[in-house]
Amino acid sequence: MSLFVHKYGGTSMGSIERIQNVAKRVAKWHAEGHQVVVVPSAMSGETNRLLGLAKELSETPDPREVDMLASTGEQASSALLAMALLAQGVPARSYTGWQVPVKTDSAFGKARITSIDDQRVRADLDAGKVVIVTGFQGIDPDGHITTLGRGGSDTSAVAMAAALKADECLIFTDVDGVYTTDPRVVPEARRMNVVSFEEMLEMASLGSKVLQIRSVEFAGKYKVPVRVLSSLTDPLISLEEEKNSGTLITFEEDSKMEAAVVSGIAFSRDEAKITLLGVPDKPGVAFAILGPVADANIDIDMIIQNQSVDGTTDFSFTVNRNDFKRTLDVIQKTIVPNTGAREVITDEKVCKVSIVGIGMRSHAGVASLMFRTLAEEGVNIQMISTSEIKTSVLIQDKYMELAVRALHKAFGLDGNPAETAVEE
Amino acid sequence: MSLFVHKYGGTSMGSIERIQNVAKRVAKWHAEGHQVVVVPSAMSGETNRLLGLAKELSETPDPREVDMLASTGEQASSALLAMALLAQGVPARSYTGWQVPVKTDSAFGKARITSIDDQRVRADLDAGKVVIVTGFQGIDPDGHITTLGRGGSDTSAVAMAAALKADECLIFTDVDGVYTTDPRVVPEARRMNVVSFEEMLEMASLGSKVLQIRSVEFAGKYKVPVRVLSSLTDPLISLEEEKNSGTLITFEEDSKMEAAVVSGIAFSRDEAKITLLGVPDKPGVAFAILGPVADANIDIDMIIQNQSVDGTTDFSFTVNRNDFKRTLDVIQKTIVPNTGAREVITDEKVCKVSIVGIGMRSHAGVASLMFRTLAEEGVNIQMISTSEIKTSVLIQDKYMELAVRALHKAFGLDGNPAETAVEE
C-alpha cells in the first residue's frame, strides 16, 4: 500500500461531469489499495467570479476579506468531490484548510504554509477513506482564513504530500506533462519523461506555467517526488499506465535518462524593463533603487548595472508587467528624488527567453551557442542573466516565438510533434 | 451606546448594489455610535445553486458534505459585505461560524446552537468595528461545519443577540413587518406594530414564514427583543424612524397597544392527513403509531384519536406534505404490522387554518365564532386542535383562501389595505 496525493486543477473540476470523472479516477487508485489524498482547485471560473464581485465593491478590496471570499471556491468543489466519491461507493470526507489544519503566516493573498497537522487526515486514511483537502488555503495564527495566491493549490498538494510523506504527488492538469518548451509556440516540443528538480524550478520561474513555482520549491525542500500528468485521459485507463505517464520531477540525477545539455526553453512575456540613467555610482545606490521597490512588494527579476562613466552609472531592471505602473510610481515619488537619476527609460515590449539544463554545469559553450543562434536570426539581446543551470536574455517581444523556435532546434530538442502534442 | 444585531435575508443581499445598500444602512447605525453585529444570508439563489449541484451528484448527498458546501454561500456574502463597509470607510470584519465560534450539535442540515463565544466579536466591537457573522452555520464538537437548516440565519442572528445581550435583534426582510395574515390572500391584512412572543411563536409554527420558528423559540428562551422590518426602504431614512418601524416581538404584555382577542390568522398548505382505521384501543397504541414516525425524524402536527367502538379506534394525524411518502412507508412497513390496523386512509388535499391571539385566554366564545364563520361559508372541518392562544382547523385545501378571508373579517382584523400593503 502506497500513499498518493492527487491534485486536480480548475479545468478538471469544471463541471459536475468532470468532477464525476475525477471521482472515477480517484476511485480506481483507491480500489487498488492505495491511500489517496485529493487536493482540488475551485471549479474553473469560480475564483474569477468571486474576485469580480469583490472588484465591484472596491478597487482595492481588503486582503483578509478577499481570502475569506476566495476560499469558498475550493471549499465548495471539495465538498462536491466528496459527494461524487460517496455516490460511487467510495468512503470519502472533505476538509477545509483550517480543519486539517494547514497553518500559514498572515500574508493574505499570498500566505506561506508554516505547518500541517497530519493527524486528522491520517486517521481517516487509516480508516479506509479518501481524504479531500481544499487547496489554496490555510489558517493563520490568529484564526483568519488565508489563501496562498494563484495556483496555490499546487503548493497545497505538495505540502500535504510532504507532511504525509507520500510516495508521490500527482498533479493532474490539462497538459500531459512538462515540455521542452510551449508546444503552442514550437509544435516540435517534446514531453520530458523526467526532469530534475532544479530544471523544473528554473522553468517554472521562467514562465512555464505548468506548476506554481512555490510548489516546486516546496517539493525541493521536502524531496517530494512530483508527477505532472493529464486529467483528460480516460479516467479508467490502467493504473500501471497512469503511474508511468506524464513527467516526473525527480531529485536523483542518475535516473535522468536523457542527458541533454539543455533540457528546455522557457519564456515569459510578462516583462517590463526600466532603466535609470545617470545615477551616482557610489555604495548603496543599488539599495536606494531596489529597496523602495521591494518595500512596495514588487518582485524584481533581472538586474544590470553598467560600467560607471564620470561617476554616474545606468541601472536597468525588469519587473512583471502587471507591476509596471506601480513600479513607475515608486520611481518617480521616491527613487528619482533620492538618487538624483537624470532620466527614466521604460520598455514594456520586452520578453525573456531562457535555456535551462542541468548539463550546462559541465558543458562550456552553451551560452555562446545561444547568442550565436539569436544573432543569426537578427535578434538583438538587451540584457543577459545567468545562473548555474540557465541563461536568460531579454529581447524585443515581437521576436519571442522566433527565438524560442530557433533555440529549441539549435539545442536538439525538436521531436516528433505527432507523438507528443499537448491534449488541449 | 446600544448594541444591535442586524439580520439581512438573501433578497437584501441579492446583488452588489443591494449589498452596498445594506452597508449604507449599517453605516448609518454605526455612525450614530451604536455597536452593530450583522448576520447576512447567502446572496439569493446561491444556496439553491449549490444544492442543485449536490443533487446532480446524488439523490441523497451526504449531509456532512452538503453543509460543507452550503455554508460557503454565507461566507462569501459576509466577506462581500465587509468589503462594502470598508469601501464606505466603516471599519468592519467578517467571521464564519467556526471562527466566532458558534458551537452546535452534530445534526448536519438542522443543527442546533449549543453555545456562542462572544469574546472575539466583543473585542472587535469595542475596537469600533462592525462585526459580520455568517448566518446559518456553526461548528460541531468534532470540528465539522454544520448548518442550521433553511432560514437558519434568523436563528443565528437571535442567538448572537442573546449571547451579546443586544438591545434588539433587527430582522431586515422583504416585508415590512408581521401581518394579521398573508396580504397576498387577504388584501385587508394589517401590519402589527407589536406582537407578543407567544403569538409570534404560534404564527411562525403555523406557516407565517416571516421568521424561522426556531429563531422565535430562541428569542423566547433568552428574552431577546426582535423587530421585523423592511430592507427595501431608503437605507438613509432617519434612524429614529427606522427604530420604530416594522413589528416588535415583545415579552411584555402590557406594552401591547392593540388588545384584540385574535391577533392574526395563520395558515399552512403543507399538510397531509393520514388515518388508521381499526387499531386496537389499548395502552401503548399511540406510541406504537407515533414512535416509528418520530424515529424516522418526521414531525407530527395534529393528532386525533376517536372514541373507541368494539375495542378498536380510529387514529388520525397530519404531517408535512414533504414527509408524506416517507410516512406512508413507515406505516406500511412497521405500523400496520405492529398495530393490526384494518385500513389506511390518506388525504393530501388538506390545509390548516388557525386563529391566534393572547386575548383568547380570557375570552370565551372565540372558537365558536370561528366554527360559525366557517359553517356560514359552507366549509367542513375535518380536525380541530387547540392551545391556550390558538385554535386550528384542518379543512379541504380548496377552501383555504375563503376561510382565511372570512375569519380575518369576522375577528375584526381588516384594515385599510392602501396603508399597509407589503412592499414586495
Tab-separated table of C-alpha atoms in Angstrom, chain A residues 105-424:
chain	number	residue	atom	x	y	z
A	105	ASP	CA	1.612	33.041	8.024
A	106	SER	CA	-0.685	36.071	7.831
A	107	ALA	CA	0.234	37.337	4.363
A	108	PHE	CA	-3.305	37.399	2.984
A	109	GLY	CA	-3.473	36.561	-0.708
A	110	LYS	CA	-0.007	35.016	-0.762
A	111	ALA	CA	0.365	33.225	2.517
A	112	ARG	CA	3.082	30.670	3.087
A	113	ILE	CA	2.418	27.329	4.707
A	114	THR	CA	4.217	27.036	8.042
A	115	SER	CA	2.993	23.628	9.189
A	116	ILE	CA	0.469	20.929	8.504
A	117	ASP	CA	-1.018	18.675	11.140
A	118	ASP	CA	-1.449	15.265	9.522
A	119	GLN	CA	-3.261	13.542	12.393
A	120	ARG	CA	-6.810	14.028	11.242
A	121	VAL	CA	-6.095	13.165	7.624
A	122	ARG	CA	-4.067	10.113	8.585
A	123	ALA	CA	-6.803	8.810	10.860
A	124	ASP	CA	-9.302	8.966	8.007
A	125	LEU	CA	-6.845	7.345	5.593
A	126	ASP	CA	-6.232	4.556	8.053
A	127	ALA	CA	-9.996	4.097	8.285
A	128	GLY	CA	-10.050	3.474	4.530
A	129	LYS	CA	-11.367	6.871	3.462
A	130	VAL	CA	-10.273	9.024	0.568
A	131	VAL	CA	-9.490	12.402	2.134
A	132	ILE	CA	-10.127	15.600	0.224
A	133	VAL	CA	-8.342	18.733	1.396
A	134	THR	CA	-9.181	22.143	-0.056
A	135	GLY	CA	-6.273	23.568	-1.964
A	136	PHE	CA	-5.147	27.170	-1.982
A	137	GLN	CA	-5.942	27.979	1.636
A	138	GLY	CA	-4.970	27.770	5.272
A	139	ILE	CA	-5.415	29.439	8.628
A	140	ASP	CA	-3.108	31.991	10.197
A	141	PRO	CA	-2.015	32.166	13.856
A	142	ASP	CA	-5.000	34.416	14.693
A	143	GLY	CA	-7.523	32.067	13.141
A	144	HIS	CA	-8.093	34.070	9.960
A	145	ILE	CA	-8.529	32.289	6.641
A	146	THR	CA	-5.611	32.828	4.281
A	147	THR	CA	-5.021	31.914	0.647
A	148	LEU	CA	-1.746	31.021	-0.994
A	149	GLY	CA	-2.219	33.044	-4.166
A	150	ARG	CA	-2.950	31.996	-7.717
A	151	GLY	CA	-2.002	28.418	-8.414
A	152	GLY	CA	-1.621	27.845	-4.701
A	153	SER	CA	-3.385	24.512	-4.888
A	154	ASP	CA	-0.211	23.023	-6.380
A	155	THR	CA	1.645	24.141	-3.290
A	156	SER	CA	-1.100	22.785	-1.041
A	157	ALA	CA	-0.833	19.401	-2.715
A	158	VAL	CA	2.956	19.220	-2.474
A	159	ALA	CA	2.844	20.402	1.143
A	160	MET	CA	0.272	17.721	2.009
A	161	ALA	CA	2.468	15.140	0.284
A	162	ALA	CA	5.448	16.343	2.310
A	163	ALA	CA	3.512	16.274	5.588
A	164	LEU	CA	2.204	12.778	4.900
A	165	LYS	CA	5.496	11.553	3.417
A	166	ALA	CA	3.516	10.470	0.367
A	167	ASP	CA	5.113	8.209	-2.199
A	168	GLU	CA	4.312	10.660	-4.951
A	169	CYS	CA	2.362	13.869	-5.533
A	170	LEU	CA	0.404	13.665	-8.792
A	171	ILE	CA	-0.516	16.991	-10.339
A	172	PHE	CA	-3.346	16.252	-12.774
A	173	THR	CA	-3.734	19.067	-15.232
A	174	ASP	CA	-4.890	19.883	-18.761
A	175	VAL	CA	-1.476	19.167	-20.285
A	176	ASP	CA	0.084	15.732	-20.282
A	177	GLY	CA	3.421	16.728	-18.809
A	178	VAL	CA	6.290	19.183	-18.904
A	179	TYR	CA	7.545	20.031	-22.372
A	180	THR	CA	10.903	21.158	-23.710
A	181	THR	CA	9.058	24.392	-24.464
A	182	ASP	CA	5.485	25.565	-25.034
A	183	PRO	CA	4.035	23.402	-27.876
A	184	ARG	CA	1.805	26.300	-28.903
A	185	VAL	CA	4.975	28.164	-29.886
A	186	VAL	CA	7.060	25.212	-31.059
A	187	PRO	CA	4.984	22.315	-32.427
A	188	GLU	CA	8.102	20.131	-32.243
A	189	ALA	CA	8.291	20.478	-28.466
A	190	ARG	CA	8.699	17.125	-26.709
A	191	ARG	CA	7.283	15.923	-23.430
A	192	MET	CA	10.017	15.032	-20.955
A	193	ASN	CA	9.582	11.773	-19.055
A	194	VAL	CA	11.821	13.005	-16.302
A	195	VAL	CA	13.041	16.443	-15.351
A	196	SER	CA	15.300	17.382	-12.495
A	197	PHE	CA	14.009	19.482	-9.663
A	198	GLU	CA	16.496	22.267	-10.427
A	199	GLU	CA	15.494	22.440	-14.068
A	200	MET	CA	11.811	22.468	-13.157
A	201	LEU	CA	12.445	25.267	-10.719
A	202	GLU	CA	14.060	27.373	-13.421
A	203	MET	CA	11.370	26.520	-15.939
A	204	ALA	CA	8.585	27.399	-13.526
A	205	SER	CA	10.222	30.642	-12.507
A	206	LEU	CA	10.755	31.495	-16.149
A	207	GLY	CA	7.161	31.301	-17.129
A	208	SER	CA	6.417	27.669	-17.882
A	209	LYS	CA	3.101	27.732	-16.168
A	210	VAL	CA	2.576	24.043	-15.615
A	211	LEU	CA	3.339	24.317	-11.899
A	212	GLN	CA	3.316	27.194	-9.459
A	213	ILE	CA	6.950	27.910	-8.619
A	214	ARG	CA	6.384	27.746	-4.883
A	215	SER	CA	5.103	24.223	-5.231
A	216	VAL	CA	8.378	23.284	-6.909
A	217	GLU	CA	10.366	24.971	-4.146
A	218	PHE	CA	8.334	23.058	-1.608
A	219	ALA	CA	8.926	19.816	-3.461
A	220	GLY	CA	12.639	20.574	-3.436
A	221	LYS	CA	12.773	21.439	0.223
A	222	TYR	CA	10.987	18.272	1.315
A	223	LYS	CA	12.156	15.988	-1.512
A	224	VAL	CA	8.646	15.179	-2.662
A	225	PRO	CA	8.539	13.335	-5.989
A	226	VAL	CA	6.052	15.213	-8.153
A	227	ARG	CA	4.469	13.935	-11.341
A	228	VAL	CA	2.650	16.196	-13.793
A	229	LEU	CA	0.099	14.273	-15.839
A	230	SER	CA	-3.103	14.634	-17.788
A	231	SER	CA	-6.574	14.689	-16.297
A	232	LEU	CA	-8.049	14.453	-19.797
A	233	THR	CA	-7.321	10.791	-20.398
A	234	ASP	CA	-9.993	8.148	-19.864
A	235	PRO	CA	-10.293	8.037	-16.061
A	236	LEU	CA	-10.336	4.256	-16.230
A	237	ILE	CA	-7.013	3.742	-18.067
A	238	SER	CA	-4.911	1.140	-16.304
A	239	LEU	CA	-3.224	2.220	-13.106
A	240	GLU	CA	0.073	0.878	-14.421
A	241	GLU	CA	-0.141	3.103	-17.487
A	242	GLU	CA	-1.189	6.122	-15.477
A	243	LYS	CA	1.591	5.631	-12.944
A	244	ASN	CA	4.178	5.947	-15.722
A	245	SER	CA	2.585	8.757	-17.699
A	246	GLY	CA	3.371	12.466	-17.624
A	247	THR	CA	6.591	13.967	-16.390
A	248	LEU	CA	8.281	13.012	-13.142
A	249	ILE	CA	10.158	15.737	-11.318
A	250	THR	CA	12.984	13.929	-9.634
A	251	PHE	CA	15.849	14.604	-7.233
A	252	GLU	CA	18.052	11.794	-8.462
A	253	GLU	CA	20.171	12.999	-11.330
A	254	ASP	CA	21.213	9.450	-12.185
A	255	SER	CA	17.691	8.473	-13.006
A	256	LYS	CA	17.653	11.036	-15.754
A	257	MET	CA	17.715	9.056	-18.956
A	258	GLU	CA	18.132	11.927	-21.360
A	259	ALA	CA	21.419	13.666	-20.674
A	260	ALA	CA	20.710	16.667	-22.858
A	261	VAL	CA	22.872	19.700	-22.141
A	262	VAL	CA	19.816	21.906	-22.399
A	263	SER	CA	16.516	20.368	-21.319
A	264	GLY	CA	14.101	23.097	-22.232
A	265	ILE	CA	13.440	26.586	-23.467
A	266	ALA	CA	11.399	28.743	-21.146
A	267	PHE	CA	9.987	32.169	-21.869
A	268	SER	CA	7.905	34.898	-20.340
A	269	ARG	CA	6.008	37.707	-21.999
A	270	ASP	CA	5.173	39.384	-18.718
A	271	GLU	CA	8.265	41.533	-18.595
A	272	ALA	CA	8.771	45.257	-18.408
A	273	LYS	CA	12.147	46.962	-18.369
A	274	ILE	CA	13.041	50.120	-16.516
A	275	THR	CA	16.334	51.959	-16.875
A	276	LEU	CA	17.564	54.800	-14.680
A	277	LEU	CA	20.178	56.915	-16.420
A	278	GLY	CA	22.817	58.910	-14.611
A	279	VAL	CA	22.562	57.632	-11.080
A	280	PRO	CA	25.617	58.363	-8.914
A	281	ASP	CA	27.964	55.373	-8.815
A	282	LYS	CA	28.502	55.082	-5.068
A	283	PRO	CA	27.961	52.483	-2.375
A	284	GLY	CA	24.300	51.982	-1.524
A	285	VAL	CA	22.846	53.102	-4.823
A	286	ALA	CA	21.514	49.651	-5.739
A	287	PHE	CA	19.758	49.511	-2.403
A	288	ALA	CA	18.449	53.054	-2.838
A	289	ILE	CA	16.812	51.894	-6.043
A	290	LEU	CA	15.720	48.360	-5.255
A	291	GLY	CA	14.851	48.833	-1.587
A	292	PRO	CA	11.780	51.027	-2.201
A	293	VAL	CA	10.646	48.687	-4.993
A	294	ALA	CA	10.894	45.683	-2.702
A	295	ASP	CA	9.118	47.630	0.050
A	296	ALA	CA	6.220	48.088	-2.359
A	297	ASN	CA	6.123	44.269	-2.565
A	298	ILE	CA	7.183	44.218	-6.201
A	299	ASP	CA	9.393	41.368	-7.352
A	300	ILE	CA	12.411	42.343	-9.382
A	301	ASP	CA	13.729	39.879	-11.909
A	302	MET	CA	16.803	40.766	-13.979
A	303	ILE	CA	19.166	43.500	-12.786
A	304	ILE	CA	22.014	45.129	-14.694
A	305	GLN	CA	24.334	47.898	-13.616
A	306	ASN	CA	26.550	49.350	-16.342
A	307	GLN	CA	30.167	50.390	-16.128
A	308	SER	CA	30.478	53.762	-14.443
A	309	VAL	CA	31.285	56.813	-16.591
A	310	ASP	CA	32.113	60.197	-14.994
A	311	GLY	CA	30.965	58.995	-11.574
A	312	THR	CA	27.467	58.055	-12.715
A	313	THR	CA	26.057	54.823	-13.998
A	314	ASP	CA	22.970	53.406	-15.704
A	315	PHE	CA	20.876	50.906	-13.856
A	316	SER	CA	18.318	48.591	-15.515
A	317	PHE	CA	15.946	46.063	-14.087
A	318	THR	CA	12.832	44.154	-15.075
A	319	VAL	CA	9.565	43.612	-13.246
A	320	ASN	CA	6.369	41.755	-14.048
A	321	ARG	CA	4.321	43.805	-16.491
A	322	ASN	CA	1.423	43.841	-14.012
A	323	ASP	CA	3.632	45.677	-11.539
A	324	PHE	CA	4.971	48.146	-14.115
A	325	LYS	CA	2.732	51.116	-13.278
A	326	ARG	CA	3.207	50.699	-9.552
A	327	THR	CA	6.961	50.475	-10.044
A	328	LEU	CA	6.999	53.709	-12.022
A	329	ASP	CA	5.074	55.398	-9.206
A	330	VAL	CA	7.703	54.339	-6.694
A	331	ILE	CA	10.474	55.513	-9.002
A	332	GLN	CA	9.008	58.957	-9.600
A	333	LYS	CA	7.973	59.547	-5.986
A	334	THR	CA	10.927	58.079	-4.127
A	335	ILE	CA	13.794	56.800	-6.194
A	336	VAL	CA	14.398	59.708	-8.566
A	337	PRO	CA	14.411	62.274	-5.688
A	338	ASN	CA	16.635	60.004	-3.560
A	339	THR	CA	19.199	59.112	-6.220
A	340	GLY	CA	19.109	62.165	-8.477
A	341	ALA	CA	18.756	59.968	-11.560
A	342	ARG	CA	18.890	62.038	-14.741
A	343	GLU	CA	16.289	60.173	-16.741
A	344	VAL	CA	13.981	57.157	-16.622
A	345	ILE	CA	13.562	54.998	-19.727
A	346	THR	CA	10.981	52.244	-19.881
A	347	ASP	CA	10.125	49.448	-22.283
A	348	GLU	CA	7.059	47.264	-21.922
A	349	LYS	CA	7.581	45.441	-25.217
A	350	VAL	CA	10.196	43.013	-23.996
A	351	CYS	CA	10.228	39.349	-23.209
A	352	LYS	CA	12.584	36.912	-21.566
A	353	VAL	CA	13.814	33.712	-23.203
A	354	SER	CA	15.905	31.196	-21.288
A	355	ILE	CA	17.698	27.954	-21.902
A	356	VAL	CA	17.604	25.596	-18.935
A	357	GLY	CA	19.567	22.452	-18.292
A	358	ILE	CA	21.500	20.674	-15.588
A	359	GLY	CA	24.036	19.680	-18.262
A	360	MET	CA	25.081	23.324	-18.597
A	361	ARG	CA	27.024	22.989	-15.365
A	362	SER	CA	29.630	20.854	-17.033
A	363	HIS	CA	29.437	21.997	-20.644
A	364	ALA	CA	31.206	25.096	-21.877
A	365	GLY	CA	29.997	26.984	-24.889
A	366	VAL	CA	26.311	26.593	-24.154
A	367	ALA	CA	25.680	30.333	-23.723
A	368	SER	CA	27.693	31.155	-26.807
A	369	LEU	CA	25.564	28.781	-28.920
A	370	MET	CA	22.556	30.622	-27.612
A	371	PHE	CA	23.953	34.035	-28.504
A	372	ARG	CA	25.083	32.851	-31.948
A	373	THR	CA	21.675	31.373	-32.706
A	374	LEU	CA	19.940	34.618	-31.810
A	375	ALA	CA	22.451	36.663	-33.779
A	376	GLU	CA	21.828	34.512	-36.856
A	377	GLU	CA	18.135	35.317	-36.563
A	378	GLY	CA	18.881	39.027	-36.223
A	379	VAL	CA	17.568	39.202	-32.665
A	380	ASN	CA	19.187	41.892	-30.532
A	381	ILE	CA	19.885	40.995	-26.886
A	382	GLN	CA	19.080	43.759	-24.383
A	383	MET	CA	20.002	42.111	-21.096
A	384	ILE	CA	21.633	38.854	-20.102
A	385	SER	CA	21.426	36.995	-16.829
A	386	THR	CA	22.834	33.619	-15.948
A	387	SER	CA	22.713	31.007	-13.237
A	388	GLU	CA	24.348	27.631	-12.948
A	389	ILE	CA	21.729	25.859	-14.977
A	390	LYS	CA	20.124	28.575	-17.090
A	391	THR	CA	20.941	31.524	-19.289
A	392	SER	CA	18.283	34.161	-19.870
A	393	VAL	CA	18.136	37.001	-22.352
A	394	LEU	CA	15.782	39.939	-22.594
A	395	ILE	CA	14.730	40.675	-26.170
A	396	GLN	CA	12.046	42.630	-28.036
A	397	ASP	CA	8.816	40.720	-27.556
A	398	LYS	CA	7.984	40.540	-31.258
A	399	TYR	CA	10.950	38.174	-31.685
A	400	MET	CA	9.865	35.810	-28.951
A	401	GLU	CA	8.380	32.940	-30.994
A	402	LEU	CA	11.216	33.155	-33.500
A	403	ALA	CA	13.846	32.999	-30.775
A	404	VAL	CA	12.210	30.106	-28.941
A	405	ARG	CA	11.855	28.049	-32.120
A	406	ALA	CA	15.406	28.709	-33.189
A	407	LEU	CA	16.833	27.795	-29.779
A	408	HIS	CA	14.652	24.709	-29.478
A	409	LYS	CA	16.115	23.479	-32.749
A	410	ALA	CA	19.685	24.592	-32.094
A	411	PHE	CA	19.840	22.642	-28.845
A	412	GLY	CA	18.479	19.485	-30.464
A	413	LEU	CA	15.156	19.458	-28.624
A	414	ASP	CA	12.860	19.068	-31.643
A	415	GLY	CA	10.945	15.809	-31.584
A	416	ASN	CA	8.069	14.273	-33.439
A	417	PRO	CA	5.104	16.581	-32.839
A	418	ALA	CA	2.573	13.899	-33.722
A	419	GLU	CA	3.639	11.784	-30.766
A	420	THR	CA	3.795	14.424	-28.125
A	421	ALA	CA	1.137	17.009	-28.889
A	422	VAL	CA	-0.456	18.539	-25.860
A	423	GLU	CA	-4.019	17.344	-25.464
A	424	GLU	CA	-5.602	20.716	-25.014
